[in-house]
Amino acid sequence: MIITTILFYLFSAILLGSATAVITARNPVYASLFLVLAFFNAAALFILLGAEFLGLILILVYVGAVMVLFLFVVMMLDINLTRLKEGFLSYLPLGLAIAILGVLELAVVFWTSPLGHIPAPGPIPANADNTRALGVLLYTHYLYPFEIAAVILLVAIIAAIALTLRRRQGTKTQSIDVQMAVRAKDRISLVNLRGPEQ
C-alpha cells in the first residue's frame, strides 16, 4: 500500500510538471513531447487506480495515434515562431480573465463538495473484469449517447474532408464516365513489328 501511494504521488508530480511544461515550452515540438509524457503518466495513474483498459486506451489512442500525427504535422509545417509571438501580449488580459475564472470555479467546487469525506474504494475482486463491465455499461445503458457521439465524429470527419478539399491546378483526377465509355478499339492498336516483306 505504501509503494502504491509513493508511485501515485510520483506519477502525479511528473504529470503536473509535464503539463506545466506543455504550456510554457517555447518550441511546439518540445510541447508535444511533454504532452506525450503527460499522457504516459496519466495512463500510469489509471492503471494504479485499477482501470487498466482506460490506461492502455490512453497510450494506444492518444500517444500512439493522435500525438504521433500531431508531431508529424508540427515538424512538417514551417511554423514562424516570431510571428506567433508578436500578438501574445494582446491576448494576455483575456487569458488571465479566463484563468482566474477557472480557478474560482474550481475553488467553489472544492469548497462546496465534500471531497475530503469520500470513502476509500473497496478492494477489487480477483475475478473483476473492468473491460467487460465498461463494455456492458456502454452498449446497454449508454447506447444512445454512444451512437450520437459516433455520428458527431462522422460528421466532423466529413466536414474536415470537405473543408480541405479544394481544386488545384495541374492535378490529375479520374473521370468515371469517360473511363466507362472507353472502347477496346479506341485504346488497342496492333502493330506488325516484322514488316510488310516478312
Short mmCIF file of C-alpha atoms in Angstrom, two decimals:
data_model
loop_
_atom_site.label_atom_id
_atom_site.label_comp_id
_atom_site.label_asym_id
_atom_site.label_seq_id
_atom_site.Cartn_x
_atom_site.Cartn_y
_atom_site.Cartn_z
CA MET A 1 0.00 0.00 0.00
CA ILE A 2 2.88 2.36 0.78
CA ILE A 3 4.55 1.62 -2.57
CA THR A 4 1.28 2.29 -4.38
CA THR A 5 0.91 5.64 -2.60
CA ILE A 6 4.51 6.61 -3.41
CA LEU A 7 4.00 5.70 -7.09
CA PHE A 8 0.74 7.64 -7.17
CA TYR A 9 2.37 10.83 -5.89
CA LEU A 10 5.40 10.30 -8.14
CA PHE A 11 3.32 9.91 -11.30
CA SER A 12 1.11 12.83 -10.24
CA ALA A 13 4.12 15.11 -9.74
CA ILE A 14 5.58 14.17 -13.12
CA LEU A 15 2.15 14.68 -14.70
CA LEU A 16 1.80 18.16 -13.22
CA GLY A 17 5.36 19.08 -14.22
CA SER A 18 4.96 17.88 -17.80
CA ALA A 19 1.56 19.59 -18.11
CA THR A 20 3.15 22.84 -16.94
CA ALA A 21 5.96 22.35 -19.45
CA VAL A 22 3.41 21.89 -22.25
CA ILE A 23 2.08 25.42 -21.83
CA THR A 24 5.43 27.05 -21.03
CA ALA A 25 7.61 25.44 -23.73
CA ARG A 26 8.61 27.86 -26.47
CA ASN A 27 9.12 25.16 -29.09
CA PRO A 28 5.95 23.36 -30.31
CA VAL A 29 7.86 20.09 -30.78
CA TYR A 30 9.02 20.16 -27.15
CA ALA A 31 5.48 20.97 -26.04
CA SER A 32 4.21 17.93 -27.95
CA LEU A 33 6.83 15.68 -26.36
CA PHE A 34 5.92 16.95 -22.90
CA LEU A 35 2.28 16.19 -23.73
CA VAL A 36 3.27 12.62 -24.60
CA LEU A 37 4.97 12.37 -21.21
CA ALA A 38 1.83 13.71 -19.54
CA PHE A 39 -0.29 11.08 -21.33
CA PHE A 40 2.03 8.30 -20.18
CA ASN A 41 1.83 9.42 -16.56
CA ALA A 42 -1.96 9.78 -16.73
CA ALA A 43 -2.13 6.22 -18.11
CA ALA A 44 0.05 5.02 -15.23
CA LEU A 45 -2.35 6.68 -12.78
CA PHE A 46 -5.30 4.94 -14.44
CA ILE A 47 -3.53 1.59 -14.13
CA LEU A 48 -2.73 2.24 -10.47
CA LEU A 49 -6.40 3.00 -9.81
CA GLY A 50 -7.48 -0.31 -11.33
CA ALA A 51 -8.68 0.99 -14.71
CA GLU A 52 -6.23 -0.88 -16.94
CA PHE A 53 -8.41 -0.59 -20.03
CA LEU A 54 -8.53 3.22 -19.83
CA GLY A 55 -4.78 3.39 -19.28
CA LEU A 56 -3.99 1.22 -22.28
CA ILE A 57 -6.51 3.06 -24.47
CA LEU A 58 -4.89 6.36 -23.44
CA ILE A 59 -1.49 5.08 -24.54
CA LEU A 60 -2.68 3.42 -27.75
CA VAL A 61 -5.03 6.13 -28.98
CA TYR A 62 -3.56 9.40 -27.74
CA VAL A 63 0.14 8.59 -27.66
CA GLY A 64 0.19 6.06 -30.47
CA ALA A 65 -2.03 7.86 -32.95
CA VAL A 66 -3.04 11.40 -32.08
CA MET A 67 0.28 12.65 -30.73
CA VAL A 68 2.32 10.97 -33.47
CA LEU A 69 0.10 12.67 -36.05
CA PHE A 70 0.36 15.98 -34.18
CA LEU A 71 4.15 15.72 -34.01
CA PHE A 72 4.27 14.88 -37.72
CA VAL A 73 2.17 17.93 -38.58
CA VAL A 74 4.17 20.24 -36.30
CA MET A 75 7.50 19.05 -37.64
CA MET A 76 6.42 19.15 -41.29
CA LEU A 77 4.92 22.64 -41.09
CA ASP A 78 7.23 25.62 -41.23
CA ILE A 79 5.90 27.47 -38.19
CA ASN A 80 7.07 31.07 -37.87
CA LEU A 81 7.53 31.40 -34.12
CA THR A 82 8.39 35.09 -34.21
CA ARG A 83 5.12 35.87 -35.95
CA LEU A 84 3.21 33.86 -33.35
CA LYS A 85 4.86 35.74 -30.51
CA GLU A 86 4.03 39.17 -31.92
CA GLY A 87 0.39 39.24 -30.75
CA PHE A 88 0.94 37.41 -27.48
CA LEU A 89 0.53 40.41 -25.19
CA SER A 90 -2.74 41.43 -26.84
CA TYR A 91 -4.34 38.16 -25.66
CA LEU A 92 -2.88 38.34 -22.16
CA PRO A 93 -5.82 40.13 -20.43
CA LEU A 94 -8.37 37.70 -21.87
CA GLY A 95 -6.21 34.71 -20.94
CA LEU A 96 -5.75 35.97 -17.38
CA ALA A 97 -9.50 36.56 -17.03
CA ILE A 98 -10.29 33.01 -18.20
CA ALA A 99 -7.60 31.57 -15.88
CA ILE A 100 -8.94 33.47 -12.86
CA LEU A 101 -12.49 32.36 -13.69
CA GLY A 102 -11.37 28.73 -13.92
CA VAL A 103 -9.54 28.92 -10.58
CA LEU A 104 -12.62 30.47 -8.94
CA GLU A 105 -14.86 27.71 -10.34
CA LEU A 106 -12.51 25.02 -9.02
CA ALA A 107 -12.41 26.74 -5.62
CA VAL A 108 -16.22 26.79 -5.48
CA VAL A 109 -16.39 23.09 -6.39
CA PHE A 110 -13.80 22.13 -3.79
CA TRP A 111 -15.42 24.34 -1.14
CA THR A 112 -19.00 23.14 -1.61
CA SER A 113 -18.46 19.42 -2.29
CA PRO A 114 -17.36 17.04 0.49
CA LEU A 115 -14.25 15.81 -1.30
CA GLY A 116 -12.45 15.06 1.93
CA HIS A 117 -15.28 12.82 3.19
CA ILE A 118 -15.42 10.46 0.22
CA PRO A 119 -14.85 6.91 1.46
CA ALA A 120 -12.00 4.90 0.03
CA PRO A 121 -12.99 2.37 -2.64
CA GLY A 122 -13.31 -1.21 -1.55
CA PRO A 123 -10.94 -3.97 -2.60
CA ILE A 124 -11.24 -5.14 -6.19
CA PRO A 125 -12.34 -8.78 -6.52
CA ALA A 126 -9.91 -11.21 -8.10
CA ASN A 127 -12.29 -12.09 -10.97
CA ALA A 128 -13.21 -8.48 -11.76
CA ASP A 129 -13.03 -7.52 -15.44
CA ASN A 130 -13.37 -3.78 -15.88
CA THR A 131 -13.16 -4.02 -19.67
CA ARG A 132 -16.25 -6.24 -19.80
CA ALA A 133 -18.06 -4.10 -17.23
CA LEU A 134 -17.29 -0.96 -19.24
CA GLY A 135 -18.47 -2.57 -22.47
CA VAL A 136 -21.70 -3.85 -20.95
CA LEU A 137 -22.46 -0.44 -19.45
CA LEU A 138 -21.53 1.41 -22.63
CA TYR A 139 -23.57 -0.73 -25.02
CA THR A 140 -26.65 -1.12 -22.80
CA HIS A 141 -27.26 1.89 -20.59
CA TYR A 142 -25.35 4.48 -22.65
CA LEU A 143 -26.04 3.08 -26.11
CA TYR A 144 -27.84 6.16 -27.50
CA PRO A 145 -25.21 8.68 -26.30
CA PHE A 146 -22.52 6.40 -27.73
CA GLU A 147 -24.25 6.29 -31.12
CA ILE A 148 -24.81 10.07 -31.08
CA ALA A 149 -21.10 10.61 -30.36
CA ALA A 150 -20.22 8.29 -33.26
CA VAL A 151 -22.49 10.25 -35.63
CA ILE A 152 -20.99 13.56 -34.46
CA LEU A 153 -17.48 12.23 -35.10
CA LEU A 154 -18.54 11.03 -38.56
CA VAL A 155 -19.95 14.48 -39.38
CA ALA A 156 -16.70 16.07 -38.14
CA ILE A 157 -14.63 13.80 -40.40
CA ILE A 158 -16.79 14.61 -43.43
CA ALA A 159 -16.63 18.34 -42.61
CA ALA A 160 -12.84 18.22 -42.31
CA ILE A 161 -12.56 16.48 -45.69
CA ALA A 162 -14.96 18.98 -47.27
CA LEU A 163 -13.08 21.97 -45.85
CA THR A 164 -9.67 20.77 -47.00
CA LEU A 165 -10.83 19.59 -50.43
CA ARG A 166 -10.00 22.25 -52.98
CA ARG A 167 -9.34 22.34 -56.69
CA ARG A 168 -5.66 22.59 -57.52
CA GLN A 169 -4.12 23.38 -60.86
CA GLY A 170 -2.17 20.61 -62.55
CA THR A 171 -3.63 17.70 -60.60
CA LYS A 172 -4.86 14.60 -62.38
CA THR A 173 -8.32 13.38 -61.48
CA GLN A 174 -10.40 10.44 -62.58
CA SER A 175 -13.47 10.79 -64.75
CA ILE A 176 -15.53 7.67 -64.20
CA ASP A 177 -17.92 8.40 -67.11
CA VAL A 178 -15.06 8.71 -69.58
CA GLN A 179 -13.43 5.54 -68.27
CA MET A 180 -16.65 3.56 -68.56
CA ALA A 181 -17.28 4.79 -72.11
CA VAL A 182 -13.87 3.64 -73.41
CA ARG A 183 -13.94 1.00 -76.15
CA ALA A 184 -11.21 -1.52 -76.76
CA LYS A 185 -10.64 -0.50 -80.39
CA ASP A 186 -10.01 3.09 -79.26
CA ARG A 187 -7.23 2.03 -76.91
CA ILE A 188 -5.61 -1.02 -78.54
CA SER A 189 -3.75 -0.94 -81.85
CA LEU A 190 -1.96 -3.88 -83.42
CA VAL A 191 1.46 -3.16 -84.91
CA ASN A 192 3.29 -5.50 -87.27
CA LEU A 193 6.86 -5.49 -86.00
CA ARG A 194 8.17 -7.86 -88.68
CA GLY A 195 7.46 -5.50 -91.52
CA PRO A 196 5.46 -5.98 -94.76
CA GLU A 197 8.17 -8.04 -96.51
CA GLN A 198 8.06 -10.75 -93.80
#
